[in-house]
């Protein structure tokens, strides 16, 4: 069912040629989105830290067509190289959003995109990539409709990003974003991400995320296949309820700053995500031996030092090491002495909480 509030209604597309350039970061979920219904509606609410250094920069060049057709006309370049294999995904995105931004049919595009992280790092670029492109399209809309409010602009950018990739809707703002209706978090919606609206204790500000690249290969399970595994999954209903409950726990944790409780929720969510994959049909193990080696080292280190280090995982083998900023020095020393050996080519990426997508130019 379409969402009328986000349908663009003005038809005089007076823009001729132009470009808009935006950057958008990746995000890392604390409570995971895993399972969706039709039209990119999540099966459960999720919440994430917005990142800062892992980001996509996209320039959308547009040129008005004399004779628009029903086909979308565009070329896409990644780091300056033509990337025809991205076309089906972008085409599917345009098809999903065209009813909300019908003007997109009237232009042809050159899309230039680049990631701050290596394409083959195993870091998903769909959250940063789709949110950057959605923001570019909203910049076109705003140029045609300058009166739209900031709230409408951000919500619709997130709404469009969601139609490209669910987790992308959590990248527009920061530093903590919820997506999916939750009864105790005001303003949450299945349709777009919203900034976490309540108090966050100092202990949880400026969190660090060091991403250990255990396996830089292509994703073994695409997100579409992955989410579909939750249909008819024997534990699905309990899992969806658990996500609601974990969000309730996080509300209290964000307020109190209790990091022991934070670690328990975050690590349990990561392992549950993988447990869902291991117990679905077909089943998958996306962790690698070094994923487990790292987890065990983190647990040993935490026990020995009382550190607040913890880990989370996305749908792959890489490990996100999360920790408060005031432990940065010791934890980086630990990573360098004990964990880099488990990373492919000793490769890791240091990131920190950020504040979302940005417009870089629009003319
Ligand atoms: C495990 O957002 O990549 O990272 O909506 O099909 O594009 P699509 O899925 P995607 O799924 C991400 C799942 C996750 C958990 C999360 O980010 O919440």
Coordinates of C-alpha atoms and ligand atoms in Angstrom, one line a residue:
X1 CA 0.0 0.0 0.0
X2 CA 1.5 3.4 -0.9
X3 CA 2.2 6.0 1.8
X4 CA 0.3 9.1 0.5
X5 CA 2.2 11.5 2.8
X6 CA 5.4 11.0 0.8
X7 CA 4.0 11.2 -2.7
X8 CA 5.4 14.2 -4.6
X9 CA 2.5 16.0 -6.3
X10 CA 3.9 19.0 -8.2
X11 CA 4.4 18.1 -11.8
X12 CA 6.3 21.2 -13.1
X13 CA 9.8 19.8 -13.1
X14 CA 11.6 23.0 -13.9
X15 CA 15.0 21.7 -13.1
X16 CA 17.1 21.3 -16.3
X17 CA 20.7 20.1 -15.7
X18 CA 22.5 20.0 -12.4
X19 CA 24.3 17.9 -9.9
X20 CA 23.9 17.1 -6.2
X21 CA 26.6 15.6 -4.1
X22 CA 26.0 13.9 -0.7
X23 CA 27.8 11.6 1.7
X24 CA 26.2 9.1 4.0
X25 CA 27.7 6.8 6.6
X26 CA 27.3 3.2 7.4
X27 CA 25.6 2.1 10.7
X28 CA 26.0 -0.8 13.1
X29 CA 22.8 -2.3 14.7
X30 CA 22.7 -3.0 18.4
X31 CA 19.3 -4.6 18.1
X32 CA 19.2 -6.3 14.7
X33 CA 16.7 -6.0 11.9
X34 CA 16.4 -9.6 10.6
X35 CA 13.2 -10.5 8.9
X36 CA 10.9 -8.3 6.8
X37 CA 7.5 -8.2 5.3
X38 CA 6.4 -6.9 1.9
X39 CA 7.5 -3.4 0.9
X40 CA 10.5 -3.3 3.1
X41 CA 8.5 -3.3 6.4
X42 CA 10.7 -4.7 9.2
X43 CA 9.5 -7.7 11.2
X44 CA 10.8 -6.1 14.3
X45 CA 12.2 -2.7 15.5
X46 CA 15.9 -2.2 15.5
X47 CA 18.4 0.4 16.7
X48 CA 21.9 1.4 15.6
X49 CA 24.9 3.5 16.2
X50 CA 25.5 5.7 13.2
X51 CA 29.2 5.5 12.1
X52 CA 31.4 8.3 10.9
X53 CA 34.4 7.1 8.9
X54 CA 32.8 4.3 6.9
X55 CA 30.8 6.2 4.3
X56 CA 29.8 6.6 0.7
X57 CA 30.0 9.8 -1.3
X58 CA 27.7 10.1 -4.3
X59 CA 27.3 12.7 -7.0
X60 CA 24.1 12.6 -8.9
X61 CA 24.3 14.4 -12.2
X62 CA 20.9 14.9 -13.8
X63 CA 19.9 16.2 -17.2
X64 CA 16.3 16.7 -18.3
X65 CA 15.1 14.4 -21.1
X66 CA 13.3 15.7 -24.1
X67 CA 11.3 12.6 -24.4
X68 CA 11.1 10.6 -21.1
X69 CA 10.1 7.0 -21.3
X70 CA 9.2 4.4 -18.7
X71 CA 12.8 3.1 -18.6
X72 CA 15.2 4.7 -16.2
X73 CA 18.3 6.1 -17.9
X74 CA 21.4 6.1 -15.9
X75 CA 25.1 5.2 -15.8
X76 CA 26.9 4.3 -12.6
X77 CA 30.5 4.7 -11.7
X78 CA 32.3 3.3 -8.6
X79 CA 35.6 5.0 -7.9
X80 CA 35.6 6.3 -11.5
X81 CA 35.0 2.9 -13.1
X82 CA 31.8 2.1 -14.9
X83 CA 29.9 -0.5 -12.9
X84 CA 27.2 -2.1 -15.0
X85 CA 26.7 -4.9 -12.4
X86 CA 25.2 -2.3 -10.0
X87 CA 22.5 -1.4 -12.5
X88 CA 19.9 -4.0 -11.6
X89 CA 20.0 -2.9 -7.9
X90 CA 19.7 0.8 -8.7
X91 CA 17.0 0.1 -11.3
X92 CA 15.0 -1.9 -8.8
X93 CA 15.4 1.0 -6.3
X94 CA 14.2 3.6 -8.9
X95 CA 11.2 1.4 -9.6
X96 CA 10.3 1.1 -5.9
X97 CA 10.6 4.9 -5.3
X98 CA 9.1 6.3 -8.6
X99 CA 5.6 6.6 -7.2
X100 CA 7.0 8.9 -4.5
X101 CA 9.3 10.9 -6.7
X102 CA 7.7 10.7 -10.1
X103 CA 10.0 13.4 -11.5
X104 CA 12.9 10.9 -11.5
X105 CA 11.6 9.6 -14.9
X106 CA 12.2 12.9 -16.5
X107 CA 15.9 12.9 -16.2
X108 CA 18.9 10.9 -17.3
X109 CA 21.6 10.4 -14.7
X110 CA 25.3 9.9 -14.2
X111 CA 25.8 8.5 -10.7
X112 CA 29.4 8.7 -9.4
X113 CA 30.0 6.9 -6.1
X114 CA 32.9 6.1 -3.9
X115 CA 33.3 4.4 -0.6
X116 CA 35.8 5.4 2.1
X117 CA 36.3 1.7 2.8
X118 CA 37.6 -0.9 0.2
X119 CA 34.8 -2.4 -1.8
X120 CA 36.0 -5.9 -1.1
X121 CA 36.3 -5.4 2.7
X122 CA 33.2 -7.4 3.5
X123 CA 31.6 -4.2 4.8
X124 CA 28.2 -3.8 3.3
X125 CA 27.9 -0.6 1.3
X126 CA 24.2 -0.8 0.8
X127 CA 23.3 1.2 3.9
X128 CA 25.7 4.1 3.1
X129 CA 25.2 3.8 -0.7
X130 CA 21.4 3.7 -0.7
X131 CA 21.1 6.5 1.9
X132 CA 23.5 8.7 0.0
X133 CA 21.5 8.2 -3.3
X134 CA 18.2 8.8 -1.5
X135 CA 19.5 12.0 -0.1
X136 CA 20.6 13.2 -3.6
X137 CA 17.1 12.5 -4.9
X138 CA 15.6 14.5 -2.0
X139 CA 17.9 17.4 -2.8
X140 CA 16.3 17.4 -6.3
X141 CA 12.9 17.4 -4.7
X142 CA 13.8 20.2 -2.3
X143 CA 15.1 22.3 -5.2
X144 CA 11.7 21.9 -6.9
X145 CA 9.8 22.3 -3.6
X146 CA 11.9 24.6 -1.3
X147 CA 9.0 24.9 1.1
X148 CA 9.2 21.3 2.4
X149 CA 10.1 21.2 6.1
X150 CA 13.4 19.8 7.5
X151 CA 11.4 17.0 9.2
X152 CA 9.6 16.0 6.1
X153 CA 12.9 16.1 4.1
X154 CA 14.8 13.9 6.6
X155 CA 11.9 11.5 7.0
X156 CA 11.3 11.1 3.3
X157 CA 15.0 10.7 2.6
X158 CA 15.0 7.8 5.2
X159 CA 11.7 6.5 3.8
X160 CA 13.3 6.3 0.2
X161 CA 16.5 4.9 1.6
X162 CA 14.5 2.1 3.3
X163 CA 13.0 1.1 0.0
X164 CA 16.6 0.6 -1.3
X165 CA 17.9 -1.3 1.7
X166 CA 16.2 -1.5 5.1
X167 CA 19.2 -0.7 7.2
X168 CA 20.0 2.4 5.0
X169 CA 17.1 4.2 6.6
X170 CA 19.1 4.4 9.8
X171 CA 22.0 6.3 8.2
X172 CA 20.4 9.7 7.6
X173 CA 20.8 10.9 11.2
X174 CA 22.9 10.1 14.2
X175 CA 24.2 9.2 16.6
X176 CA 21.6 6.6 17.6
X177 CA 18.7 5.8 15.3
X178 CA 15.6 3.6 15.7
X179 CA 13.6 2.0 12.9
X180 CA 10.4 0.1 13.4
X181 CA 7.5 0.9 15.6
X182 CA 8.1 0.3 19.3
X183 CA 5.4 1.1 21.8
X184 CA 7.8 2.8 24.3
X185 CA 9.8 4.9 21.9
X186 CA 7.8 7.9 20.7
X187 CA 7.9 8.7 17.0
X188 CA 9.2 5.3 15.9
X189 CA 7.8 4.0 12.6
X190 CA 8.1 1.0 10.3
X191 CA 8.5 3.5 7.4
X192 CA 11.6 5.5 8.3
X193 CA 14.3 5.8 10.9
X194 CA 14.1 8.3 13.7
X195 CA 16.7 9.7 16.0
X196 CA 16.6 8.1 19.4
X197 CA 14.5 10.6 21.4
X198 CA 15.4 10.0 25.0
X199 CA 18.3 10.7 27.4
X200 CA 21.6 9.0 26.7
X201 CA 24.2 8.8 29.5
X202 CA 27.7 10.1 29.0
X203 CA 29.0 6.6 29.1
X204 CA 27.4 5.8 25.8
X205 CA 28.4 8.9 23.9
X206 CA 31.3 8.9 21.5
X207 CA 31.4 5.1 21.4
X208 CA 34.1 3.6 19.2
X209 CA 33.7 0.8 16.7
X210 CA 36.8 -0.9 15.4
X211 CA 35.8 -3.2 12.5
X212 CA 38.0 -6.3 12.3
X213 CA 38.1 -7.6 8.7
X214 CA 38.1 -11.3 9.2
X215 CA 36.7 -12.2 5.8
X216 CA 36.7 -9.7 2.9
X217 CA 34.9 -12.1 0.5
X218 CA 31.6 -11.5 -1.2
X219 CA 28.6 -12.0 1.2
X220 CA 27.7 -15.7 1.4
X221 CA 24.1 -15.0 2.0
X222 CA 22.5 -11.9 0.3
X223 CA 20.3 -9.8 2.6
X224 CA 17.2 -10.7 0.7
X225 CA 17.9 -14.4 1.1
X226 CA 18.8 -13.8 4.7
X227 CA 15.6 -11.9 5.7
X228 CA 13.5 -14.5 3.9
X229 CA 14.9 -17.2 6.1
X230 CA 12.7 -15.7 8.9
X231 CA 9.5 -16.7 7.1
X232 CA 8.4 -19.9 8.6
X233 CA 11.4 -19.9 10.9
X234 CA 10.5 -22.0 14.0
X235 CA 11.8 -19.3 16.4
X236 CA 10.6 -16.2 14.5
X237 CA 7.9 -15.0 16.8
X238 CA 10.1 -15.3 19.9
X239 CA 12.9 -13.6 18.2
X240 CA 10.7 -10.6 17.1
X241 CA 9.4 -10.3 20.6
X242 CA 12.9 -10.5 22.0
X243 CA 13.9 -7.5 19.8
X244 CA 11.1 -5.5 21.3
X245 CA 12.2 -6.5 24.8
X246 CA 15.8 -5.7 24.1
X247 CA 14.8 -2.2 23.0
X248 CA 13.0 -1.8 26.3
X249 CA 16.2 -2.8 28.1
X250 CA 18.2 -0.4 26.0
X251 CA 16.0 2.5 27.0
X252 CA 16.8 1.9 30.6
X253 CA 20.5 1.3 29.8
X254 CA 20.9 4.5 27.8
X255 CA 19.5 6.3 30.7
X256 CA 21.5 4.7 33.5
X257 CA 24.8 4.2 31.4
X258 CA 25.1 0.7 32.8
X259 CA 27.7 -0.8 30.5
X260 CA 27.5 -4.3 31.9
X261 CA 23.9 -4.5 30.9
X262 CA 24.7 -2.8 27.5
X263 CA 27.3 -5.5 26.7
X264 CA 24.8 -8.2 27.6
X265 CA 22.1 -6.9 25.2
X266 CA 24.5 -6.2 22.4
X267 CA 26.4 -9.5 22.4
X268 CA 23.2 -11.4 22.8
X269 CA 21.7 -9.7 19.8
X270 CA 24.8 -10.5 17.7
X271 CA 24.7 -14.1 18.6
X272 CA 21.0 -14.4 18.2
X273 CA 21.3 -13.0 14.7
X274 CA 23.7 -15.8 13.8
X275 CA 21.7 -18.4 15.8
X276 CA 18.7 -17.5 13.5
X277 CA 20.8 -18.2 10.5
X278 CA 22.1 -21.5 11.9
X279 CA 18.6 -22.7 12.8
X280 CA 16.8 -21.7 9.5
X281 CA 16.2 -23.9 6.5
X282 CA 18.5 -23.8 4.6
X283 CA 21.0 -23.1 7.4
X284 CA 24.2 -21.1 7.3
X285 CA 27.2 -20.5 9.4
X286 CA 28.6 -17.0 8.5
X287 CA 31.1 -16.8 11.3
X288 CA 34.6 -18.1 10.5
X289 CA 37.0 -19.7 13.0
X290 CA 38.7 -16.4 13.4
X291 CA 35.4 -14.7 14.3
X292 CA 35.2 -17.1 17.3
X293 CA 38.9 -16.7 18.1
X294 CA 38.3 -12.9 18.4
X295 CA 35.2 -13.3 20.5
X296 CA 37.0 -15.6 22.9
X297 CA 39.9 -13.2 23.1
X298 CA 37.5 -10.3 23.8
X299 CA 35.9 -12.3 26.6
X300 CA 39.2 -13.2 28.1
X301 CA 40.4 -9.7 28.0
X302 CA 37.2 -8.4 29.6
X303 CA 37.4 -10.8 32.4
X304 CA 41.1 -10.0 33.1
X305 CA 40.8 -6.2 32.9
X306 CA 37.2 -5.3 33.7
X307 CA 37.2 -3.4 30.4
X308 CA 33.8 -2.5 28.8
X309 CA 34.9 -3.9 25.5
X310 CA 32.3 -5.9 23.6
X311 CA 31.5 -7.2 20.1
X312 CA 28.7 -7.2 17.6
X313 CA 28.4 -8.9 14.2
X314 CA 26.4 -8.2 11.1
X315 CA 25.5 -10.9 8.6
X316 CA 29.1 -11.9 8.0
X317 CA 32.3 -12.9 9.6
X318 CA 33.7 -9.5 10.4
X319 CA 33.7 -8.4 14.1
X320 CA 32.7 -4.9 15.2
X321 CA 34.5 -4.2 18.5
X322 CA 32.6 -1.6 20.5
X323 CA 34.0 0.4 23.4
X324 CA 33.9 3.7 25.2
X325 CA 36.2 6.4 24.1
X326 CA 38.0 6.6 27.4
X327 CA 39.3 3.0 26.9
X328 CA 40.6 3.7 23.4
X329 CA 44.3 3.6 24.0
X330 CA 44.3 0.3 26.0
X331 CA 41.9 -1.4 23.6
X332 CA 43.7 -0.4 20.5
X333 CA 46.9 -1.8 22.1
X334 CA 45.0 -5.0 22.8
X335 CA 43.7 -5.2 19.3
X336 CA 47.2 -4.6 17.9
X337 CA 48.8 -7.2 20.1
X338 CA 46.1 -10.0 20.2
X339 CA 43.5 -9.5 17.5
X340 CA 45.1 -8.2 14.3
X341 CA 46.5 -11.7 13.6
X342 CA 43.0 -13.0 13.1
X343 CA 42.2 -10.3 10.5
X344 CA 42.8 -10.8 6.8
X345 CA 46.0 -9.1 6.0
X346 CA 45.9 -7.6 9.5
X347 CA 43.3 -5.2 8.2
X348 CA 40.9 -3.3 10.5
X349 CA 39.1 0.0 10.3
X350 CA 38.7 2.4 13.2
X351 CA 35.3 4.2 13.4
X352 CA 33.4 6.2 15.8
X353 CA 29.9 7.5 16.3
X354 CA 28.7 10.1 13.8
X355 CA 25.8 12.3 13.0
X356 CA 24.4 11.1 9.7
X357 CA 24.3 12.0 6.1
X358 CA 25.3 15.4 4.7
X359 CA 24.8 17.4 1.6
X360 CA 28.1 18.5 0.1
X361 CA 27.0 20.5 -3.0
X362 CA 23.8 21.2 -4.9
X363 CA 23.8 23.2 -8.1
Ligands
LIG1 C1 22.2 -8.1 9.7 O1 19.5 -3.7 5.3 O2 21.1 -5.2 4.2 O3 22.9 -5.9 9.0 O4 16.6 -4.5 3.5 O5 17.3 -6.6 2.3 O6 18.7 -4.5 2.1 P1 17.8 -5.3 3.0 O7 18.7 -5.8 4.2 P2 19.9 -5.1 5.0 O8 19.9 -6.0 6.3 C2 20.8 -5.7 7.3 C3 20.7 -6.8 8.3 C4 21.7 -6.7 9.4 C5 21.1 -6.1 10.7 C6 20.9 -4.7 10.8 O9 21.6 -3.9 10.2 O10 19.9 -4.3 11.5

